[in-house]
Amino acid sequence: MKPIRIILTTTLLLALSLSAAIEKPRRHANLEIINDLSLGSQIVTNMRLENKTSIPRAIYSPQYEASASDPESMARQYLLAHSDLLHHTSDNSELKFVRTVETPGGYRVLFVQEITGIPVYNATIKISLNRHNEVVFVTNGYQNMGAIEIDVNISESTALQIAENYFGFETPHTYQNVETVIYKQTLFENIVAQKVTIVPANKLYGDWEVLV
């Protein structure tokens, strides 16, 4: 039987080490745990560049003054003007506006990357503006995905059940959600997965996020 691939990306309220706290049960021998892709980065001038891809993951003090009338439009103006630098598509067609948050110093505008309506896992872009319409900080989670075969091989209900069974979670949960995402597994391989988020009502407290 081909292993079902599971990526664990847990955010715990308690200080737990996943590798030390959890041993794969024998009954789940057909499940394969995959580590997150990590390329590392280095600081070059005012940017933190990802190794191997040279994608700027953070830009400090970009010194860009926008002329648009509202925070979202100002953020889009910056993104279009710097699409090459950020390794985005030239028209920013893959960026979906999520929300604008007002902060004491200005505004933070959040976008996510989507391909054919499916979000790319952890591919968030945040543009921070001060009250003088200047871009002061950028974080760039954009991924160069290449060709992707959009083929969902597992249903949301099945993914939820796999996650529940693996950890032995008892229902009902305090919170649960399943969302289809595109996950960049390696530099050259992408997979479509179900992102399962569970906050158990009891046992293994914390926010548990599993990609199946």
mmCIF file with all atom_site columns, C-alpha atoms in Angstrom:
data_model
loop_
_atom_site.group_PDB
_atom_site.id
_atom_site.type_symbol
_atom_site.label_atom_id
_atom_site.label_alt_id
_atom_site.label_comp_id
_atom_site.label_asym_id
_atom_site.label_entity_id
_atom_site.label_seq_id
_atom_site.pdbx_PDB_ins_code
_atom_site.Cartn_x
_atom_site.Cartn_y
_atom_site.Cartn_z
_atom_site.occupancy
_atom_site.B_iso_or_equiv
_atom_site.pdbx_formal_charge
_atom_site.auth_seq_id
_atom_site.auth_comp_id
_atom_site.auth_asym_id
_atom_site.auth_atom_id
_atom_site.pdbx_PDB_model_num
ATOM 1   C CA . MET A 1 1   ? 0.000   0.000  0.000   1.00 0.00 ? 1   MET A CA 1
ATOM 2   C CA . LYS A 1 2   ? 1.379   3.412  -0.917  1.00 0.00 ? 2   LYS A CA 1
ATOM 3   C CA . PRO A 1 3   ? 2.028   5.450  2.243   1.00 0.00 ? 3   PRO A CA 1
ATOM 4   C CA . ILE A 1 4   ? -0.278  8.344  3.040   1.00 0.00 ? 4   ILE A CA 1
ATOM 5   C CA . ARG A 1 5   ? 1.985   11.365 3.462   1.00 0.00 ? 5   ARG A CA 1
ATOM 6   C CA . ILE A 1 6   ? 1.456   13.533 6.515   1.00 0.00 ? 6   ILE A CA 1
ATOM 7   C CA . ILE A 1 7   ? 3.213   16.813 7.263   1.00 0.00 ? 7   ILE A CA 1
ATOM 8   C CA . LEU A 1 8   ? 3.037   17.887 10.883  1.00 0.00 ? 8   LEU A CA 1
ATOM 9   C CA . THR A 1 9   ? 3.261   21.615 11.597  1.00 0.00 ? 9   THR A CA 1
ATOM 10  C CA . THR A 1 10  ? 2.075   21.991 15.166  1.00 0.00 ? 10  THR A CA 1
ATOM 11  C CA . THR A 1 11  ? 1.612   25.107 17.247  1.00 0.00 ? 11  THR A CA 1
ATOM 12  C CA . LEU A 1 12  ? 1.415   24.040 20.862  1.00 0.00 ? 12  LEU A CA 1
ATOM 13  C CA . LEU A 1 13  ? 0.212   26.006 23.834  1.00 0.00 ? 13  LEU A CA 1
ATOM 14  C CA . LEU A 1 14  ? 2.455   23.813 25.968  1.00 0.00 ? 14  LEU A CA 1
ATOM 15  C CA . ALA A 1 15  ? 6.198   23.559 25.401  1.00 0.00 ? 15  ALA A CA 1
ATOM 16  C CA . LEU A 1 16  ? 6.323   20.106 23.844  1.00 0.00 ? 16  LEU A CA 1
ATOM 17  C CA . SER A 1 17  ? 8.855   18.594 21.509  1.00 0.00 ? 17  SER A CA 1
ATOM 18  C CA . LEU A 1 18  ? 6.957   16.722 18.825  1.00 0.00 ? 18  LEU A CA 1
ATOM 19  C CA . SER A 1 19  ? 9.787   14.328 18.087  1.00 0.00 ? 19  SER A CA 1
ATOM 20  C CA . ALA A 1 20  ? 10.250  13.510 21.765  1.00 0.00 ? 20  ALA A CA 1
ATOM 21  C CA . ALA A 1 21  ? 6.591   13.396 22.699  1.00 0.00 ? 21  ALA A CA 1
ATOM 22  C CA . ILE A 1 22  ? 5.167   11.326 19.861  1.00 0.00 ? 22  ILE A CA 1
ATOM 23  C CA . GLU A 1 23  ? 6.221   7.959  18.538  1.00 0.00 ? 23  GLU A CA 1
ATOM 24  C CA . LYS A 1 24  ? 4.441   6.712  15.433  1.00 0.00 ? 24  LYS A CA 1
ATOM 25  C CA . PRO A 1 25  ? 1.996   4.006  16.546  1.00 0.00 ? 25  PRO A CA 1
ATOM 26  C CA . ARG A 1 26  ? 2.435   0.586  14.987  1.00 0.00 ? 26  ARG A CA 1
ATOM 27  C CA . ARG A 1 27  ? -1.086  0.659  13.603  1.00 0.00 ? 27  ARG A CA 1
ATOM 28  C CA . HIS A 1 28  ? -0.102  3.701  11.500  1.00 0.00 ? 28  HIS A CA 1
ATOM 29  C CA . ALA A 1 29  ? 2.898   2.120  9.822   1.00 0.00 ? 29  ALA A CA 1
ATOM 30  C CA . ASN A 1 30  ? 1.442   3.125  6.434   1.00 0.00 ? 30  ASN A CA 1
ATOM 31  C CA . LEU A 1 31  ? 1.684   6.824  7.349   1.00 0.00 ? 31  LEU A CA 1
ATOM 32  C CA . GLU A 1 32  ? 4.825   8.733  6.392   1.00 0.00 ? 32  GLU A CA 1
ATOM 33  C CA . ILE A 1 33  ? 5.838   11.905 8.247   1.00 0.00 ? 33  ILE A CA 1
ATOM 34  C CA . ILE A 1 34  ? 7.556   14.474 5.979   1.00 0.00 ? 34  ILE A CA 1
ATOM 35  C CA . ASN A 1 35  ? 9.732   17.320 7.219   1.00 0.00 ? 35  ASN A CA 1
ATOM 36  C CA . ASP A 1 36  ? 9.058   20.903 6.140   1.00 0.00 ? 36  ASP A CA 1
ATOM 37  C CA . LEU A 1 37  ? 11.203  22.331 3.352   1.00 0.00 ? 37  LEU A CA 1
ATOM 38  C CA . SER A 1 38  ? 13.827  24.639 4.867   1.00 0.00 ? 38  SER A CA 1
ATOM 39  C CA . LEU A 1 39  ? 16.356  26.442 2.661   1.00 0.00 ? 39  LEU A CA 1
ATOM 40  C CA . GLY A 1 40  ? 17.821  28.901 5.127   1.00 0.00 ? 40  GLY A CA 1
ATOM 41  C CA . SER A 1 41  ? 18.531  32.558 4.416   1.00 0.00 ? 41  SER A CA 1
ATOM 42  C CA . GLN A 1 42  ? 21.112  35.302 4.722   1.00 0.00 ? 42  GLN A CA 1
ATOM 43  C CA . ILE A 1 43  ? 21.032  39.077 5.161   1.00 0.00 ? 43  ILE A CA 1
ATOM 44  C CA . VAL A 1 44  ? 22.128  41.079 2.098   1.00 0.00 ? 44  VAL A CA 1
ATOM 45  C CA . THR A 1 45  ? 21.932  44.883 2.451   1.00 0.00 ? 45  THR A CA 1
ATOM 46  C CA . ASN A 1 46  ? 18.359  45.511 3.689   1.00 0.00 ? 46  ASN A CA 1
ATOM 47  C CA . MET A 1 47  ? 16.934  42.128 2.666   1.00 0.00 ? 47  MET A CA 1
ATOM 48  C CA . ARG A 1 48  ? 16.837  38.606 4.034   1.00 0.00 ? 48  ARG A CA 1
ATOM 49  C CA . LEU A 1 49  ? 17.374  36.416 0.966   1.00 0.00 ? 49  LEU A CA 1
ATOM 50  C CA . GLU A 1 50  ? 16.444  32.753 0.841   1.00 0.00 ? 50  GLU A CA 1
ATOM 51  C CA . ASN A 1 51  ? 19.336  30.486 -0.052  1.00 0.00 ? 51  ASN A CA 1
ATOM 52  C CA . LYS A 1 52  ? 19.188  28.724 -3.444  1.00 0.00 ? 52  LYS A CA 1
ATOM 53  C CA . THR A 1 53  ? 16.173  30.761 -4.673  1.00 0.00 ? 53  THR A CA 1
ATOM 54  C CA . SER A 1 54  ? 17.388  34.313 -3.777  1.00 0.00 ? 54  SER A CA 1
ATOM 55  C CA . ILE A 1 55  ? 13.770  35.237 -3.005  1.00 0.00 ? 55  ILE A CA 1
ATOM 56  C CA . PRO A 1 56  ? 13.677  38.151 -0.528  1.00 0.00 ? 56  PRO A CA 1
ATOM 57  C CA . ARG A 1 57  ? 11.739  36.811 2.461   1.00 0.00 ? 57  ARG A CA 1
ATOM 58  C CA . ALA A 1 58  ? 11.924  40.122 4.293   1.00 0.00 ? 58  ALA A CA 1
ATOM 59  C CA . ILE A 1 59  ? 12.746  43.672 3.206   1.00 0.00 ? 59  ILE A CA 1
ATOM 60  C CA . TYR A 1 60  ? 13.636  46.189 5.895   1.00 0.00 ? 60  TYR A CA 1
ATOM 61  C CA . SER A 1 61  ? 12.991  49.894 5.322   1.00 0.00 ? 61  SER A CA 1
ATOM 62  C CA . PRO A 1 62  ? 12.199  49.698 1.578   1.00 0.00 ? 62  PRO A CA 1
ATOM 63  C CA . GLN A 1 63  ? 11.906  53.513 1.467   1.00 0.00 ? 63  GLN A CA 1
ATOM 64  C CA . TYR A 1 64  ? 9.018   53.437 -0.995  1.00 0.00 ? 64  TYR A CA 1
ATOM 65  C CA . GLU A 1 65  ? 6.402   56.185 -0.965  1.00 0.00 ? 65  GLU A CA 1
ATOM 66  C CA . ALA A 1 66  ? 3.050   55.162 -2.429  1.00 0.00 ? 66  ALA A CA 1
ATOM 67  C CA . SER A 1 67  ? 0.619   57.554 -4.100  1.00 0.00 ? 67  SER A CA 1
ATOM 68  C CA . ALA A 1 68  ? -2.592  55.490 -3.970  1.00 0.00 ? 68  ALA A CA 1
ATOM 69  C CA . SER A 1 69  ? -5.553  56.503 -1.833  1.00 0.00 ? 69  SER A CA 1
ATOM 70  C CA . ASP A 1 70  ? -6.014  53.554 0.546   1.00 0.00 ? 70  ASP A CA 1
ATOM 71  C CA . PRO A 1 71  ? -3.749  50.966 2.230   1.00 0.00 ? 71  PRO A CA 1
ATOM 72  C CA . GLU A 1 72  ? -4.704  48.059 -0.039  1.00 0.00 ? 72  GLU A CA 1
ATOM 73  C CA . SER A 1 73  ? -4.110  50.121 -3.187  1.00 0.00 ? 73  SER A CA 1
ATOM 74  C CA . MET A 1 74  ? -0.802  51.416 -1.811  1.00 0.00 ? 74  MET A CA 1
ATOM 75  C CA . ALA A 1 75  ? 0.308   47.854 -1.062  1.00 0.00 ? 75  ALA A CA 1
ATOM 76  C CA . ARG A 1 76  ? -0.687  46.703 -4.546  1.00 0.00 ? 76  ARG A CA 1
ATOM 77  C CA . GLN A 1 77  ? 1.183   49.639 -6.048  1.00 0.00 ? 77  GLN A CA 1
ATOM 78  C CA . TYR A 1 78  ? 4.354   48.557 -4.258  1.00 0.00 ? 78  TYR A CA 1
ATOM 79  C CA . LEU A 1 79  ? 3.905   44.889 -5.220  1.00 0.00 ? 79  LEU A CA 1
ATOM 80  C CA . LEU A 1 80  ? 3.413   45.690 -8.908  1.00 0.00 ? 80  LEU A CA 1
ATOM 81  C CA . ALA A 1 81  ? 6.424   47.994 -8.962  1.00 0.00 ? 81  ALA A CA 1
ATOM 82  C CA . HIS A 1 82  ? 8.624   45.321 -7.354  1.00 0.00 ? 82  HIS A CA 1
ATOM 83  C CA . SER A 1 83  ? 7.266   42.090 -8.844  1.00 0.00 ? 83  SER A CA 1
ATOM 84  C CA . ASP A 1 84  ? 10.671  41.161 -10.303 1.00 0.00 ? 84  ASP A CA 1
ATOM 85  C CA . LEU A 1 85  ? 12.489  41.759 -7.030  1.00 0.00 ? 85  LEU A CA 1
ATOM 86  C CA . LEU A 1 86  ? 9.926   39.710 -5.092  1.00 0.00 ? 86  LEU A CA 1
ATOM 87  C CA . HIS A 1 87  ? 9.843   36.950 -7.760  1.00 0.00 ? 87  HIS A CA 1
ATOM 88  C CA . HIS A 1 88  ? 6.087   37.442 -8.240  1.00 0.00 ? 88  HIS A CA 1
ATOM 89  C CA . THR A 1 89  ? 4.178   37.172 -11.495 1.00 0.00 ? 89  THR A CA 1
ATOM 90  C CA . SER A 1 90  ? 4.285   40.491 -13.334 1.00 0.00 ? 90  SER A CA 1
ATOM 91  C CA . ASP A 1 91  ? 0.556   41.154 -12.897 1.00 0.00 ? 91  ASP A CA 1
ATOM 92  C CA . ASN A 1 92  ? 0.307   39.820 -9.313  1.00 0.00 ? 92  ASN A CA 1
ATOM 93  C CA . SER A 1 93  ? -2.626  37.698 -10.464 1.00 0.00 ? 93  SER A CA 1
ATOM 94  C CA . GLU A 1 94  ? -1.813  35.005 -7.892  1.00 0.00 ? 94  GLU A CA 1
ATOM 95  C CA . LEU A 1 95  ? -2.134  37.397 -4.944  1.00 0.00 ? 95  LEU A CA 1
ATOM 96  C CA . LYS A 1 96  ? -5.461  37.537 -3.124  1.00 0.00 ? 96  LYS A CA 1
ATOM 97  C CA . PHE A 1 97  ? -6.195  40.374 -0.716  1.00 0.00 ? 97  PHE A CA 1
ATOM 98  C CA . VAL A 1 98  ? -7.137  39.121 2.743   1.00 0.00 ? 98  VAL A CA 1
ATOM 99  C CA . ARG A 1 99  ? -7.445  42.122 5.044   1.00 0.00 ? 99  ARG A CA 1
ATOM 100 C CA . THR A 1 100 ? -5.987  45.400 6.258   1.00 0.00 ? 100 THR A CA 1
ATOM 101 C CA . VAL A 1 101 ? -5.140  45.786 9.934   1.00 0.00 ? 101 VAL A CA 1
ATOM 102 C CA . GLU A 1 102 ? -4.707  49.253 11.437  1.00 0.00 ? 102 GLU A CA 1
ATOM 103 C CA . THR A 1 103 ? -1.745  49.476 13.785  1.00 0.00 ? 103 THR A CA 1
ATOM 104 C CA . PRO A 1 104 ? -0.545  52.289 16.089  1.00 0.00 ? 104 PRO A CA 1
ATOM 105 C CA . GLY A 1 105 ? 2.011   53.276 13.453  1.00 0.00 ? 105 GLY A CA 1
ATOM 106 C CA . GLY A 1 106 ? -0.066  52.801 10.302  1.00 0.00 ? 106 GLY A CA 1
ATOM 107 C CA . TYR A 1 107 ? -1.427  49.763 8.466   1.00 0.00 ? 107 TYR A CA 1
ATOM 108 C CA . ARG A 1 108 ? -0.509  46.165 7.712   1.00 0.00 ? 108 ARG A CA 1
ATOM 109 C CA . VAL A 1 109 ? -1.946  44.733 4.486   1.00 0.00 ? 109 VAL A CA 1
ATOM 110 C CA . LEU A 1 110 ? -2.121  40.951 4.100   1.00 0.00 ? 110 LEU A CA 1
ATOM 111 C CA . PHE A 1 111 ? -2.240  38.943 0.863   1.00 0.00 ? 111 PHE A CA 1
ATOM 112 C CA . VAL A 1 112 ? -2.093  35.203 0.207   1.00 0.00 ? 112 VAL A CA 1
ATOM 113 C CA . GLN A 1 113 ? -0.903  33.383 -2.895  1.00 0.00 ? 113 GLN A CA 1
ATOM 114 C CA . GLU A 1 114 ? -3.552  31.313 -4.667  1.00 0.00 ? 114 GLU A CA 1
ATOM 115 C CA . ILE A 1 115 ? -3.336  29.109 -7.751  1.00 0.00 ? 115 ILE A CA 1
ATOM 116 C CA . THR A 1 116 ? -6.627  28.242 -9.476  1.00 0.00 ? 116 THR A CA 1
ATOM 117 C CA . GLY A 1 117 ? -8.393  29.315 -6.290  1.00 0.00 ? 117 GLY A CA 1
ATOM 118 C CA . ILE A 1 118 ? -6.372  27.040 -3.981  1.00 0.00 ? 118 ILE A CA 1
ATOM 119 C CA . PRO A 1 119 ? -4.133  28.765 -1.412  1.00 0.00 ? 119 PRO A CA 1
ATOM 120 C CA . VAL A 1 120 ? -0.431  27.958 -1.320  1.00 0.00 ? 120 VAL A CA 1
ATOM 121 C CA . TYR A 1 121 ? 0.488   26.787 2.156   1.00 0.00 ? 121 TYR A CA 1
ATOM 122 C CA . ASN A 1 122 ? 2.101   29.548 4.271   1.00 0.00 ? 122 ASN A CA 1
ATOM 123 C CA . ALA A 1 123 ? 2.519   31.786 1.208   1.00 0.00 ? 123 ALA A CA 1
ATOM 124 C CA . THR A 1 124 ? 1.512   35.049 2.858   1.00 0.00 ? 124 THR A CA 1
ATOM 125 C CA . ILE A 1 125 ? 2.704   38.500 1.891   1.00 0.00 ? 125 ILE A CA 1
ATOM 126 C CA . LYS A 1 126 ? 2.519   41.371 4.380   1.00 0.00 ? 126 LYS A CA 1
ATOM 127 C CA . ILE A 1 127 ? 3.078   45.018 3.531   1.00 0.00 ? 127 ILE A CA 1
ATOM 128 C CA . SER A 1 128 ? 3.517   47.431 6.443   1.00 0.00 ? 128 SER A CA 1
ATOM 129 C CA . LEU A 1 129 ? 2.830   51.124 5.858   1.00 0.00 ? 129 LEU A CA 1
ATOM 130 C CA . ASN A 1 130 ? 3.294   54.146 8.093   1.00 0.00 ? 130 ASN A CA 1
ATOM 131 C CA . ARG A 1 131 ? 0.910   57.075 8.216   1.00 0.00 ? 131 ARG A CA 1
ATOM 132 C CA . HIS A 1 132 ? 2.980   58.967 5.649   1.00 0.00 ? 132 HIS A CA 1
ATOM 133 C CA . ASN A 1 133 ? 2.036   56.423 2.942   1.00 0.00 ? 133 ASN A CA 1
ATOM 134 C CA . GLU A 1 134 ? 5.498   54.855 3.045   1.00 0.00 ? 134 GLU A CA 1
ATOM 135 C CA . VAL A 1 135 ? 6.189   51.121 2.860   1.00 0.00 ? 135 VAL A CA 1
ATOM 136 C CA . VAL A 1 136 ? 8.373   50.408 5.896   1.00 0.00 ? 136 VAL A CA 1
ATOM 137 C CA . PHE A 1 137 ? 8.546   46.610 6.021   1.00 0.00 ? 137 PHE A CA 1
ATOM 138 C CA . VAL A 1 138 ? 7.731   43.667 3.748   1.00 0.00 ? 138 VAL A CA 1
ATOM 139 C CA . THR A 1 139 ? 7.515   39.934 4.417   1.00 0.00 ? 139 THR A CA 1
ATOM 140 C CA . ASN A 1 140 ? 7.276   37.730 1.364   1.00 0.00 ? 140 ASN A CA 1
ATOM 141 C CA . GLY A 1 141 ? 6.131   34.109 1.613   1.00 0.00 ? 141 GLY A CA 1
ATOM 142 C CA . TYR A 1 142 ? 5.540   33.804 -2.133  1.00 0.00 ? 142 TYR A CA 1
ATOM 143 C CA . GLN A 1 143 ? 6.542   30.479 -3.710  1.00 0.00 ? 143 GLN A CA 1
ATOM 144 C CA . ASN A 1 144 ? 7.665   29.851 -7.286  1.00 0.00 ? 144 ASN A CA 1
ATOM 145 C CA . MET A 1 145 ? 5.522   26.795 -7.928  1.00 0.00 ? 145 MET A CA 1
ATOM 146 C CA . GLY A 1 146 ? 6.014   25.934 -11.592 1.00 0.00 ? 146 GLY A CA 1
ATOM 147 C CA . ALA A 1 147 ? 3.638   23.404 -13.139 1.00 0.00 ? 147 ALA A CA 1
ATOM 148 C CA . ILE A 1 148 ? 1.079   21.977 -10.724 1.00 0.00 ? 148 ILE A CA 1
ATOM 149 C CA . GLU A 1 149 ? -1.325  19.113 -11.238 1.00 0.00 ? 149 GLU A CA 1
ATOM 150 C CA . ILE A 1 150 ? -4.426  20.064 -9.283  1.00 0.00 ? 150 ILE A CA 1
ATOM 151 C CA . ASP A 1 151 ? -5.605  16.649 -8.215  1.00 0.00 ? 151 ASP A CA 1
ATOM 152 C CA . VAL A 1 152 ? -7.188  16.214 -4.778  1.00 0.00 ? 152 VAL A CA 1
ATOM 153 C CA . ASN A 1 153 ? -6.831  12.541 -3.886  1.00 0.00 ? 153 ASN A CA 1
ATOM 154 C CA . ILE A 1 154 ? -8.377  12.635 -0.431  1.00 0.00 ? 154 ILE A CA 1
ATOM 155 C CA . SER A 1 155 ? -11.649 14.088 0.845   1.00 0.00 ? 155 SER A CA 1
ATOM 156 C CA . GLU A 1 156 ? -11.903 16.552 3.720   1.00 0.00 ? 156 GLU A CA 1
ATOM 157 C CA . SER A 1 157 ? -13.787 14.055 5.902   1.00 0.00 ? 157 SER A CA 1
ATOM 158 C CA . THR A 1 158 ? -11.203 11.327 5.292   1.00 0.00 ? 158 THR A CA 1
ATOM 159 C CA . ALA A 1 159 ? -8.324  13.706 6.059   1.00 0.00 ? 159 ALA A CA 1
ATOM 160 C CA . LEU A 1 160 ? -9.981  14.723 9.330   1.00 0.00 ? 160 LEU A CA 1
ATOM 161 C CA . GLN A 1 161 ? -10.519 11.113 10.321  1.00 0.00 ? 161 GLN A CA 1
ATOM 162 C CA . ILE A 1 162 ? -6.881  10.223 9.554   1.00 0.00 ? 162 ILE A CA 1
ATOM 163 C CA . ALA A 1 163 ? -5.665  13.088 11.747  1.00 0.00 ? 163 ALA A CA 1
ATOM 164 C CA . GLU A 1 164 ? -8.030  12.142 14.576  1.00 0.00 ? 164 GLU A CA 1
ATOM 165 C CA . ASN A 1 165 ? -7.058  8.495  14.451  1.00 0.00 ? 165 ASN A CA 1
ATOM 166 C CA . TYR A 1 166 ? -3.345  9.181  14.274  1.00 0.00 ? 166 TYR A CA 1
ATOM 167 C CA . PHE A 1 167 ? -3.276  11.243 17.457  1.00 0.00 ? 167 PHE A CA 1
ATOM 168 C CA . GLY A 1 168 ? -6.165  9.480  19.185  1.00 0.00 ? 168 GLY A CA 1
ATOM 169 C CA . PHE A 1 169 ? -8.176  12.678 19.474  1.00 0.00 ? 169 PHE A CA 1
ATOM 170 C CA . GLU A 1 170 ? -11.656 12.282 20.937  1.00 0.00 ? 170 GLU A CA 1
ATOM 171 C CA . THR A 1 171 ? -14.580 14.201 19.486  1.00 0.00 ? 171 THR A CA 1
ATOM 172 C CA . PRO A 1 172 ? -16.094 16.735 19.728  1.00 0.00 ? 172 PRO A CA 1
ATOM 173 C CA . HIS A 1 173 ? -13.232 19.213 19.399  1.00 0.00 ? 173 HIS A CA 1
ATOM 174 C CA . THR A 1 174 ? -13.047 22.787 20.608  1.00 0.00 ? 174 THR A CA 1
ATOM 175 C CA . TYR A 1 175 ? -12.293 23.729 16.995  1.00 0.00 ? 175 TYR A CA 1
ATOM 176 C CA . GLN A 1 176 ? -11.711 21.888 13.738  1.00 0.00 ? 176 GLN A CA 1
ATOM 177 C CA . ASN A 1 177 ? -11.252 22.950 10.116  1.00 0.00 ? 177 ASN A CA 1
ATOM 178 C CA . VAL A 1 178 ? -10.164 21.305 6.869   1.00 0.00 ? 178 VAL A CA 1
ATOM 179 C CA . GLU A 1 179 ? -8.882  23.314 3.886   1.00 0.00 ? 179 GLU A CA 1
ATOM 180 C CA . THR A 1 180 ? -7.375  22.237 0.571   1.00 0.00 ? 180 THR A CA 1
ATOM 181 C CA . VAL A 1 181 ? -3.895  23.737 0.055   1.00 0.00 ? 181 VAL A CA 1
ATOM 182 C CA . ILE A 1 182 ? -0.921  23.455 -2.282  1.00 0.00 ? 182 ILE A CA 1
ATOM 183 C CA . TYR A 1 183 ? 2.202   22.446 -0.383  1.00 0.00 ? 183 TYR A CA 1
ATOM 184 C CA . LYS A 1 184 ? 5.727   23.035 -1.690  1.00 0.00 ? 184 LYS A CA 1
ATOM 185 C CA . GLN A 1 185 ? 7.460   19.843 -0.629  1.00 0.00 ? 185 GLN A CA 1
ATOM 186 C CA . THR A 1 186 ? 10.799  20.388 -2.402  1.00 0.00 ? 186 THR A CA 1
ATOM 187 C CA . LEU A 1 187 ? 12.215  22.959 -4.812  1.00 0.00 ? 187 LEU A CA 1
ATOM 188 C CA . PHE A 1 188 ? 10.807  20.913 -7.693  1.00 0.00 ? 188 PHE A CA 1
ATOM 189 C CA . GLU A 1 189 ? 7.821   19.046 -6.216  1.00 0.00 ? 189 GLU A CA 1
ATOM 190 C CA . ASN A 1 190 ? 4.434   20.382 -5.132  1.00 0.00 ? 190 ASN A CA 1
ATOM 191 C CA . ILE A 1 191 ? 1.523   18.416 -3.746  1.00 0.00 ? 191 ILE A CA 1
ATOM 192 C CA . VAL A 1 192 ? -2.146  19.181 -3.145  1.00 0.00 ? 192 VAL A CA 1
ATOM 193 C CA . ALA A 1 193 ? -3.087  18.313 0.418   1.00 0.00 ? 193 ALA A CA 1
ATOM 194 C CA . GLN A 1 194 ? -5.795  18.781 3.012   1.00 0.00 ? 194 GLN A CA 1
ATOM 195 C CA . LYS A 1 195 ? -4.786  21.056 5.886   1.00 0.00 ? 195 LYS A CA 1
ATOM 196 C CA . VAL A 1 196 ? -6.462  19.821 9.058   1.00 0.00 ? 196 VAL A CA 1
ATOM 197 C CA . THR A 1 197 ? -6.534  22.133 12.074  1.00 0.00 ? 197 THR A CA 1
ATOM 198 C CA . ILE A 1 198 ? -7.719  20.702 15.384  1.00 0.00 ? 198 ILE A CA 1
ATOM 199 C CA . VAL A 1 199 ? -7.979  22.185 18.869  1.00 0.00 ? 199 VAL A CA 1
ATOM 200 C CA . PRO A 1 200 ? -8.813  19.153 21.053  1.00 0.00 ? 200 PRO A CA 1
ATOM 201 C CA . ALA A 1 201 ? -11.300 19.530 23.871  1.00 0.00 ? 201 ALA A CA 1
ATOM 202 C CA . ASN A 1 202 ? -9.168  17.191 25.944  1.00 0.00 ? 202 ASN A CA 1
ATOM 203 C CA . LYS A 1 203 ? -5.841  15.333 25.652  1.00 0.00 ? 203 LYS A CA 1
ATOM 204 C CA . LEU A 1 204 ? -2.830  16.794 23.796  1.00 0.00 ? 204 LEU A CA 1
ATOM 205 C CA . TYR A 1 205 ? -3.804  20.416 24.412  1.00 0.00 ? 205 TYR A CA 1
ATOM 206 C CA . GLY A 1 206 ? -2.793  22.975 21.810  1.00 0.00 ? 206 GLY A CA 1
ATOM 207 C CA . ASP A 1 207 ? -3.448  23.894 18.196  1.00 0.00 ? 207 ASP A CA 1
ATOM 208 C CA . TRP A 1 208 ? -2.563  20.951 15.951  1.00 0.00 ? 208 TRP A CA 1
ATOM 209 C CA . GLU A 1 209 ? -2.102  21.435 12.215  1.00 0.00 ? 209 GLU A CA 1
ATOM 210 C CA . VAL A 1 210 ? -1.673  18.430 9.948   1.00 0.00 ? 210 VAL A CA 1
ATOM 211 C CA . LEU A 1 211 ? -1.329  18.218 6.178   1.00 0.00 ? 211 LEU A CA 1
ATOM 212 C CA . VAL A 1 212 ? -2.692  14.942 4.772   1.00 0.00 ? 212 VAL A CA 1
#
